[in-house]
PDB file of N, CA and C in Angstrom:
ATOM      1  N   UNK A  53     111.044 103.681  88.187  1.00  0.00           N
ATOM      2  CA  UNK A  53     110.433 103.262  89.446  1.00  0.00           C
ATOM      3  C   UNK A  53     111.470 103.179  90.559  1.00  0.00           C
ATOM      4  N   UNK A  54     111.258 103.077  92.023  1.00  0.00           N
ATOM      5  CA  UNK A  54     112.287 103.397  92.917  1.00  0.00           C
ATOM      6  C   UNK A  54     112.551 101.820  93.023  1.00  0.00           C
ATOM      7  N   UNK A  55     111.741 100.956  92.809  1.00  0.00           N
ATOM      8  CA  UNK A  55     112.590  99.418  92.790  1.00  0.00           C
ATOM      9  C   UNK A  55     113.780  99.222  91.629  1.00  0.00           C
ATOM     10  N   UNK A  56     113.512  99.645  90.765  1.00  0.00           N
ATOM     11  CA  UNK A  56     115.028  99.477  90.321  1.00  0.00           C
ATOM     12  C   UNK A  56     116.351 100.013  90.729  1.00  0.00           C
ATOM     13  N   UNK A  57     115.708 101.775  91.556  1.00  0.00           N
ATOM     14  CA  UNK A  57     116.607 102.165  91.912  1.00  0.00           C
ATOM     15  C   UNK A  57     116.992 101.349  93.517  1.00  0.00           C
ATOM     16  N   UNK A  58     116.029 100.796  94.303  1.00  0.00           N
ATOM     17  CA  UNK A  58     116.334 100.253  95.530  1.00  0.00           C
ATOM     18  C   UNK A  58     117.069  99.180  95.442  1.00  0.00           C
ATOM     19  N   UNK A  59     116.727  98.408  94.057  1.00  0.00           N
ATOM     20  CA  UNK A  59     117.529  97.153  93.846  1.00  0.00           C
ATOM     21  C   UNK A  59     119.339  97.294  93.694  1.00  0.00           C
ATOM     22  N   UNK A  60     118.969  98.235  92.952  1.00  0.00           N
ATOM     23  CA  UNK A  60     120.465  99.112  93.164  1.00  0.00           C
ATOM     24  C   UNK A  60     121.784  99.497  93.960  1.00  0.00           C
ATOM     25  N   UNK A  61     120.721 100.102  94.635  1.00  0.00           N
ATOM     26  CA  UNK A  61     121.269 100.998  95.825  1.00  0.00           C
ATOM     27  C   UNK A  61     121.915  99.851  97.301  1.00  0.00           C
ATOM     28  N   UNK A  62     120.795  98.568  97.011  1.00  0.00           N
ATOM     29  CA  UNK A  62     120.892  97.353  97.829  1.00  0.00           C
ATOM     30  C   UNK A  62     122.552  96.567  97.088  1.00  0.00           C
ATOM     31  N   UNK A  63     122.371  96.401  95.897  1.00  0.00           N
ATOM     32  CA  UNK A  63     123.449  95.582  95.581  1.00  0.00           C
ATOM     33  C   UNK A  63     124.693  95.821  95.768  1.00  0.00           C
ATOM     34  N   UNK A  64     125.053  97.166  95.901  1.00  0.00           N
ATOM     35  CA  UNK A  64     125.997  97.814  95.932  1.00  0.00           C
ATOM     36  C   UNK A  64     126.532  98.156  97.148  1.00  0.00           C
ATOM     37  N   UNK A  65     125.791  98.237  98.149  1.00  0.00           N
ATOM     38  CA  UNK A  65     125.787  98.373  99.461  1.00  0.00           C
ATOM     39  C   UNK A  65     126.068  96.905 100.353  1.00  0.00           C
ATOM     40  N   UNK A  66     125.413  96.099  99.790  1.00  0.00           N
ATOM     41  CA  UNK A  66     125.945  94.466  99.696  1.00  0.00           C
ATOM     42  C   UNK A  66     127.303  93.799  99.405  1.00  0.00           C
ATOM     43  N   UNK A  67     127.734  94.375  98.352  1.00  0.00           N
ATOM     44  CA  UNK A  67     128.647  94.320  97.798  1.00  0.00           C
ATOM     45  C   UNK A  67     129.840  94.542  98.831  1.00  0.00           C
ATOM     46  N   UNK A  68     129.542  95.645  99.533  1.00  0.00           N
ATOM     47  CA  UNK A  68     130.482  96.628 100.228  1.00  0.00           C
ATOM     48  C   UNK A  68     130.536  95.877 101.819  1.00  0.00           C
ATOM     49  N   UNK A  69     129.393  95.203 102.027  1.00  0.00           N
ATOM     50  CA  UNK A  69     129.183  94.479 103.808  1.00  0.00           C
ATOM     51  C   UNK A  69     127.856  93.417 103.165  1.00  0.00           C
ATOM     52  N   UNK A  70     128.246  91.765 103.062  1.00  0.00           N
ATOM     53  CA  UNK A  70     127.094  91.591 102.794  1.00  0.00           C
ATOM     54  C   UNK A  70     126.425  91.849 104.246  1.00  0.00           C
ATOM     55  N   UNK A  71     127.075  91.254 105.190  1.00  0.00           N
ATOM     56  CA  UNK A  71     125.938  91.488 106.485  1.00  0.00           C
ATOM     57  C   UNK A  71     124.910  93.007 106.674  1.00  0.00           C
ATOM     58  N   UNK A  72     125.041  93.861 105.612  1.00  0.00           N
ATOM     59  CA  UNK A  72     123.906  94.954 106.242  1.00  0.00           C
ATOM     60  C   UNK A  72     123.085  94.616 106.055  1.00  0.00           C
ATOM     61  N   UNK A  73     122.206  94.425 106.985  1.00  0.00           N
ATOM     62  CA  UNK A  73     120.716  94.219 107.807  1.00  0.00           C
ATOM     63  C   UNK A  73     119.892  95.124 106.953  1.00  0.00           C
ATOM     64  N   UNK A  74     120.301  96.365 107.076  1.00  0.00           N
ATOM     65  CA  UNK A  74     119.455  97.783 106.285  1.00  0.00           C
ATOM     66  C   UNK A  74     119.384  97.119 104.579  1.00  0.00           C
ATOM     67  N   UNK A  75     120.408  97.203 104.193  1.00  0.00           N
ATOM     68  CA  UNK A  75     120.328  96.867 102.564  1.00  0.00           C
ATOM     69  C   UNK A  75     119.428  95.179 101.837  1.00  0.00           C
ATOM     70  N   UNK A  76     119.418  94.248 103.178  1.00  0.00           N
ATOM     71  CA  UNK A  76     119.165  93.053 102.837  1.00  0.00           C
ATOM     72  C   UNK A  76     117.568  93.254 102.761  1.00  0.00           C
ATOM     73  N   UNK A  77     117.094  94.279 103.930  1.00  0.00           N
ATOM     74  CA  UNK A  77     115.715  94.528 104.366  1.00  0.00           C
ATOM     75  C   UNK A  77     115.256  95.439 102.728  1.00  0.00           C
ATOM     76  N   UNK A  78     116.163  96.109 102.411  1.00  0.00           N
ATOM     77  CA  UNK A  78     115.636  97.059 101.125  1.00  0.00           C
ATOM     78  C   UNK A  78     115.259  96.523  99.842  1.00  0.00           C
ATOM     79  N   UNK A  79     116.718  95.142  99.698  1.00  0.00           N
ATOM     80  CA  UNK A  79     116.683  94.553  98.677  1.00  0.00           C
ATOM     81  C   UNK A  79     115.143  93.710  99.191  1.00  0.00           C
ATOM     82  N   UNK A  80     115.208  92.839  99.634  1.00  0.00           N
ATOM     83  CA  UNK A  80     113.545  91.741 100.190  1.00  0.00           C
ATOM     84  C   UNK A  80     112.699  92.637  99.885  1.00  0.00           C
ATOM     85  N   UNK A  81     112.168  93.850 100.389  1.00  0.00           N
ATOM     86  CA  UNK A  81     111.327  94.236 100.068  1.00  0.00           C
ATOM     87  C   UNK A  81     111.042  95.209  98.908  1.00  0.00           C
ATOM     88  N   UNK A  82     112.097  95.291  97.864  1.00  0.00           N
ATOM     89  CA  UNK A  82     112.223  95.567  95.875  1.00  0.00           C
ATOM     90  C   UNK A  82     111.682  93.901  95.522  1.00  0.00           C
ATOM     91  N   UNK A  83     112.243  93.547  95.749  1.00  0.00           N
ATOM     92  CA  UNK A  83     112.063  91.703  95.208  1.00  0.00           C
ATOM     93  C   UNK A  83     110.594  91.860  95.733  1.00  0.00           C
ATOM     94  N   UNK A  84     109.821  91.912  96.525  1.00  0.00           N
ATOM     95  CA  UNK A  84     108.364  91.356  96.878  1.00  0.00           C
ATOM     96  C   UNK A  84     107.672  92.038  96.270  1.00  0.00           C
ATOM     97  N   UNK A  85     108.322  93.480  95.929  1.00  0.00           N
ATOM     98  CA  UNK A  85     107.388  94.522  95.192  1.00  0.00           C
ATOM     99  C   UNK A  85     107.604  94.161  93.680  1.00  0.00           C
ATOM    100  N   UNK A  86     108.472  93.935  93.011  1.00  0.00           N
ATOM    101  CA  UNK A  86     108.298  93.160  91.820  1.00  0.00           C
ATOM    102  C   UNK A  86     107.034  92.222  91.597  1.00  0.00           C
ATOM    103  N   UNK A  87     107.506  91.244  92.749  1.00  0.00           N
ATOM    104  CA  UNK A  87     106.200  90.155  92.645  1.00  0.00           C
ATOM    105  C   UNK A  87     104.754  90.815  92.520  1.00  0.00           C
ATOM    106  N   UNK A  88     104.949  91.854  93.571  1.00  0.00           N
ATOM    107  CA  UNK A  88     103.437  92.644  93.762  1.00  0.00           C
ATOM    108  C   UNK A  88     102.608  93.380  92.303  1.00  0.00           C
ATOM    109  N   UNK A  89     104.104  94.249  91.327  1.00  0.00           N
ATOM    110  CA  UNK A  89     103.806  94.610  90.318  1.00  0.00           C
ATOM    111  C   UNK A  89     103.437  93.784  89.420  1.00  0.00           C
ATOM    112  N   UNK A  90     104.278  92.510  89.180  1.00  0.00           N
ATOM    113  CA  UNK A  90     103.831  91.751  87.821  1.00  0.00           C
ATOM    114  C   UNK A  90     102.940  90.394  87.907  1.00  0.00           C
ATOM    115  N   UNK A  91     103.193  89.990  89.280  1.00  0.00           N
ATOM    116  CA  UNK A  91     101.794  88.927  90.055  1.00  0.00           C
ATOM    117  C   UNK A  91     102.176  88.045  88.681  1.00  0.00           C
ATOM    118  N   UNK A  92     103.217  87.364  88.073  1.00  0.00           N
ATOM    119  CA  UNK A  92     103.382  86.388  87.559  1.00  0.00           C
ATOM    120  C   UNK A  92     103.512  85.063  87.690  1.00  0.00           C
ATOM    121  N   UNK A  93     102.847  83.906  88.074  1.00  0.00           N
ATOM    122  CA  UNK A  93     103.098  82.906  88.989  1.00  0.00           C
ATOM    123  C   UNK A  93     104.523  81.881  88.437  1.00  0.00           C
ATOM    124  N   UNK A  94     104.631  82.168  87.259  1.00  0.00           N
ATOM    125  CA  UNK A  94     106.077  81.145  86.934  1.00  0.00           C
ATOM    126  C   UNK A  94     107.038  82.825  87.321  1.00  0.00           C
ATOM    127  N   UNK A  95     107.127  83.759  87.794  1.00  0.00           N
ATOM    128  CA  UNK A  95     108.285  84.588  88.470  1.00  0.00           C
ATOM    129  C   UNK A  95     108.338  84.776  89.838  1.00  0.00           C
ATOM    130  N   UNK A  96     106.916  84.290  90.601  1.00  0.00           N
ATOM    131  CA  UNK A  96     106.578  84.663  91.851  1.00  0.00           C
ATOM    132  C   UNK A  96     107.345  83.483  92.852  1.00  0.00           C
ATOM    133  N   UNK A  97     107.447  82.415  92.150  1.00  0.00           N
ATOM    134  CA  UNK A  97     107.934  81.414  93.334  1.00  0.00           C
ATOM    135  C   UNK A  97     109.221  81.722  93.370  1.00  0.00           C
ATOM    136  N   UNK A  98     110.366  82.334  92.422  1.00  0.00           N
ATOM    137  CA  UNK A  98     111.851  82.379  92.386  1.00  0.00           C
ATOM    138  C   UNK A  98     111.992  83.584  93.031  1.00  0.00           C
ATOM    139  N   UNK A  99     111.436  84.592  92.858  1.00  0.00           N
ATOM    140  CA  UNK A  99     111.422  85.665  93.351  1.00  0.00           C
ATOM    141  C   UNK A  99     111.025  86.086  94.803  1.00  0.00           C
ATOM    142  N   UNK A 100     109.662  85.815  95.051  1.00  0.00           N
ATOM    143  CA  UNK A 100     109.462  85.312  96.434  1.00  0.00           C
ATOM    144  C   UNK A 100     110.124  85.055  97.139  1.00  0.00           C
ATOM    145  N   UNK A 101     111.192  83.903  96.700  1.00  0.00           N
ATOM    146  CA  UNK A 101     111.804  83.036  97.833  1.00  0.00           C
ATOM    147  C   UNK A 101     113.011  83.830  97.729  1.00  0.00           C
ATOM    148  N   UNK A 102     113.578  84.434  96.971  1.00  0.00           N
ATOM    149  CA  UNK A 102     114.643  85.329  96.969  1.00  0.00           C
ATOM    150  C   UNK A 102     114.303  86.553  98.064  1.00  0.00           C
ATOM    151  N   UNK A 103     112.961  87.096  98.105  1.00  0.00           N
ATOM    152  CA  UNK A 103     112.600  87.812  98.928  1.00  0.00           C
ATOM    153  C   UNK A 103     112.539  87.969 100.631  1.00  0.00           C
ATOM    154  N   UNK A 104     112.369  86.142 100.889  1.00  0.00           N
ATOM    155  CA  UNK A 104     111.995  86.015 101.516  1.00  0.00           C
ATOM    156  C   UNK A 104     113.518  85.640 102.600  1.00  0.00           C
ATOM    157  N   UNK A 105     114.449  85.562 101.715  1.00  0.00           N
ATOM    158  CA  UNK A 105     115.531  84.909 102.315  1.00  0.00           C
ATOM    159  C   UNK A 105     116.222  86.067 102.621  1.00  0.00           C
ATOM    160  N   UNK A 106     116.635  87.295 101.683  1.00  0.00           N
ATOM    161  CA  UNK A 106     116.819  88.746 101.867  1.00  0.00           C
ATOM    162  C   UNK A 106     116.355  89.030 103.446  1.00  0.00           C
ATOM    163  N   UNK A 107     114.718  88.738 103.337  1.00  0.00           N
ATOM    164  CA  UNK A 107     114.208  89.624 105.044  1.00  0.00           C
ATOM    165  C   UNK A 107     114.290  88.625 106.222  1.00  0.00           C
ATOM    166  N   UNK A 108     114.760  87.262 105.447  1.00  0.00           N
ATOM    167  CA  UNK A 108     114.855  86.540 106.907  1.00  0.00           C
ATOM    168  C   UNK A 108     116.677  86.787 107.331  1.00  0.00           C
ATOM    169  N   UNK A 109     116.833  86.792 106.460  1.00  0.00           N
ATOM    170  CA  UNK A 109     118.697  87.340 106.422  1.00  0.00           C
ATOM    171  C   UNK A 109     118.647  88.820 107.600  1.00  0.00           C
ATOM    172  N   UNK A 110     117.609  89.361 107.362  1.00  0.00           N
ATOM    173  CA  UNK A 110     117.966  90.920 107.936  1.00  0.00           C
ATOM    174  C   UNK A 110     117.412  90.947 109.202  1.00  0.00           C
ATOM    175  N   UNK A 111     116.463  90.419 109.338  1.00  0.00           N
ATOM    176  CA  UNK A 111     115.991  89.434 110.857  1.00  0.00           C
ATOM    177  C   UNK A 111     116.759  89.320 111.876  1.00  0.00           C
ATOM    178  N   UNK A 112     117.634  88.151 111.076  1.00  0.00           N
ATOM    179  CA  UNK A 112     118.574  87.405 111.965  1.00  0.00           C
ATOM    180  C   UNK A 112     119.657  88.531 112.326  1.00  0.00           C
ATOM    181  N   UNK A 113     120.249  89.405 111.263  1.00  0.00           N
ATOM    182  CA  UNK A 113     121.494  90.136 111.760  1.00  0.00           C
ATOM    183  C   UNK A 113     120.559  91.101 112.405  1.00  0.00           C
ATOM    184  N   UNK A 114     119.509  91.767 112.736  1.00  0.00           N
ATOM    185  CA  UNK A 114     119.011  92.914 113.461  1.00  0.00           C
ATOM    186  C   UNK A 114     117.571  92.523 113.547  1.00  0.00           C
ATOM    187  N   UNK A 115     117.014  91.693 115.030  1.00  0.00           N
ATOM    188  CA  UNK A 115     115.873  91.765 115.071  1.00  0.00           C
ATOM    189  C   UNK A 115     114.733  92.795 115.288  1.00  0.00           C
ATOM    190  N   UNK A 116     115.280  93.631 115.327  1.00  0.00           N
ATOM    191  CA  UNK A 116     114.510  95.262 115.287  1.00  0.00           C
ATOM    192  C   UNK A 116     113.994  95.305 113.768  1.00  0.00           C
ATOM    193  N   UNK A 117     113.723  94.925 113.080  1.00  0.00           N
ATOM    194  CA  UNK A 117     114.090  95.844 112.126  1.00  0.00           C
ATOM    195  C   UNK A 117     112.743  95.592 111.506  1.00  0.00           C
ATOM    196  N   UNK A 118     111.630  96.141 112.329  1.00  0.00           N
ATOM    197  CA  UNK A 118     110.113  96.060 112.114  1.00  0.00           C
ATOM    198  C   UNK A 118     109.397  95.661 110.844  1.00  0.00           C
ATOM    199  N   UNK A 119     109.798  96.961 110.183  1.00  0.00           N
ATOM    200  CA  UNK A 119     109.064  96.798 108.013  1.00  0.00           C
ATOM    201  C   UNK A 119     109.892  95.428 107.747  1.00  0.00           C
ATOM    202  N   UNK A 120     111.030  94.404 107.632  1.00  0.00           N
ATOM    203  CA  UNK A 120     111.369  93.013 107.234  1.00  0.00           C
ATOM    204  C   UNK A 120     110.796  91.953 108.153  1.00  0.00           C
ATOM    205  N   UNK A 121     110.128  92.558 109.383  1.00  0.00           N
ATOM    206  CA  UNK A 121     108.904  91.421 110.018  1.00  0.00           C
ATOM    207  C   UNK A 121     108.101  91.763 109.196  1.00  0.00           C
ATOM    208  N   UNK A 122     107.030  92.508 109.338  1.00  0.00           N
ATOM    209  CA  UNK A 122     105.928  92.759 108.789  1.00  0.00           C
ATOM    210  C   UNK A 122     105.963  92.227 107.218  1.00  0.00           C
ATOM    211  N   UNK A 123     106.886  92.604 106.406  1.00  0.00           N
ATOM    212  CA  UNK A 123     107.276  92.035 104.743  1.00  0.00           C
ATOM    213  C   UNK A 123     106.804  90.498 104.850  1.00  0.00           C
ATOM    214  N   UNK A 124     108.074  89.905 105.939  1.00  0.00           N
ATOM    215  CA  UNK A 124     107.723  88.609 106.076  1.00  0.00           C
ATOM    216  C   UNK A 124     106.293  87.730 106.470  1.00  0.00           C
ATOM    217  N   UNK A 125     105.953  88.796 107.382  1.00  0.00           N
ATOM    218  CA  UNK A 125     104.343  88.061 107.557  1.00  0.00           C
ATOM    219  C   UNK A 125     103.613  88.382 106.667  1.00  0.00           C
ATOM    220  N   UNK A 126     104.008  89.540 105.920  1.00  0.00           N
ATOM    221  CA  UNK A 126     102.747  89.718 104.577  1.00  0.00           C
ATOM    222  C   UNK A 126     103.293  88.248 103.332  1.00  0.00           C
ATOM    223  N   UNK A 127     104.509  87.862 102.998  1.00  0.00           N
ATOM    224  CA  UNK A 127     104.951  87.207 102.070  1.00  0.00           C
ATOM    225  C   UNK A 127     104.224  85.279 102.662  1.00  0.00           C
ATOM    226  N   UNK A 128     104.006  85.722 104.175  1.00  0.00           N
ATOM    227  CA  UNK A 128     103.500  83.978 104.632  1.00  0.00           C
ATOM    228  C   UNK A 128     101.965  84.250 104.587  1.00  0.00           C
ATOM    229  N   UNK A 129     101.590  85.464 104.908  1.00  0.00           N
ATOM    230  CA  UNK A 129     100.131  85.174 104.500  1.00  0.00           C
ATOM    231  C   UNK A 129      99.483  85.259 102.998  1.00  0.00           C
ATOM    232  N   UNK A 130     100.707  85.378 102.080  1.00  0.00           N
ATOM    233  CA  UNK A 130     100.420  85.151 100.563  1.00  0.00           C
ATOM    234  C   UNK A 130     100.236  84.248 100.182  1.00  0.00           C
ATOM    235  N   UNK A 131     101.439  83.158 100.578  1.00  0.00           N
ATOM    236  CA  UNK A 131     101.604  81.632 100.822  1.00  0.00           C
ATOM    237  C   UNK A 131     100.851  80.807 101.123  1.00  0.00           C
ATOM    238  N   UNK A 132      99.680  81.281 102.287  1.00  0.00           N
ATOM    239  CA  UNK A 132      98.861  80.645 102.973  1.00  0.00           C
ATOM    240  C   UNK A 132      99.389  80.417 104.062  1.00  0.00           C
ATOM    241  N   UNK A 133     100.562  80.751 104.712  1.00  0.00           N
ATOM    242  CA  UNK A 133     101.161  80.229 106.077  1.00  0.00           C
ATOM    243  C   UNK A 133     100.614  80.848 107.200  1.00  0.00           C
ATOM    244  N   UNK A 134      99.257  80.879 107.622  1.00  0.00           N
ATOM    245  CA  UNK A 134      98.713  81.743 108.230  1.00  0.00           C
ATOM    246  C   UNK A 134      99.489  81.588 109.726  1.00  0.00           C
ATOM    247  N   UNK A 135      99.876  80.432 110.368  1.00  0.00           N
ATOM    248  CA  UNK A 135     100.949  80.164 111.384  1.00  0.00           C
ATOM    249  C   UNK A 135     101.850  81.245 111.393  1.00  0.00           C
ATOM    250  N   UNK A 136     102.600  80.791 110.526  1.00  0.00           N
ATOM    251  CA  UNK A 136     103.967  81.242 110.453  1.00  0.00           C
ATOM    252  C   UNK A 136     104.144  83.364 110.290  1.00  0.00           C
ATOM    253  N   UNK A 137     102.912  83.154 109.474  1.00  0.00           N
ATOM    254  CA  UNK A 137     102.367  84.755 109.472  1.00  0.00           C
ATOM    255  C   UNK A 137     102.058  85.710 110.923  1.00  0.00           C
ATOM    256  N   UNK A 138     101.445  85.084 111.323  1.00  0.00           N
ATOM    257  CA  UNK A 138     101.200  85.462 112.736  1.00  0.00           C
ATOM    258  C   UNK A 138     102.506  85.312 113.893  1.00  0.00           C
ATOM    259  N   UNK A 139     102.916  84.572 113.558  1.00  0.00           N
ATOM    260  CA  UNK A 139     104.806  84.204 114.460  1.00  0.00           C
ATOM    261  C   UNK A 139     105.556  85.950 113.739  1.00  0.00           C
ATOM    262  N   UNK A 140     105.268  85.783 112.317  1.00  0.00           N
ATOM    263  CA  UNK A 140     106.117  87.276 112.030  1.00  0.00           C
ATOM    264  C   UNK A 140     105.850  88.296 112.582  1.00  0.00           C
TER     265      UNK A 140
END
């Protein structure tokens, strides 16, 4: 699947600058797609929030960076944060 390979491709690239914006946005959104594939609720809250910190991370260093808004408002309207969803 390309999430293992994105998870990948993210860590390593991390590794190298954590600040890339691009790789933090790639990794958040492998992590949400996990959640999406296995919809496990004792993996979804650790994971999630790992997700969620990835695209708010990539946010902050590049507010352009459209698909890690949108991730984020899809991950608050999962939550129920219908507020905070709509702010994304």
């Amino acid at each position: 699947r390309w999430v293992r390979g994105a998870l990948t491709a993210a860590g390593r690239a991390l590794r190298l600058d954590p600040d890339d914006a691009a790789a933090l946005e790639l990794r958040g959104a492998a992590r949400w797609r996990v959640v999406r594939l296995y919809n496990d609720a004792r993996y979804d809250t650790a994971e999630v929030r790992r997700a969620e910190e990835d695209l708010r991370r990539a946010v902050r260093l590049d507010s352009a960076r459209a698909s890690a808004w949108a991730a984020l408002s899809v991950i608050q309207r999962w939550r129920g944060n219908s507020t905070e969803s709509e702010q994304s």
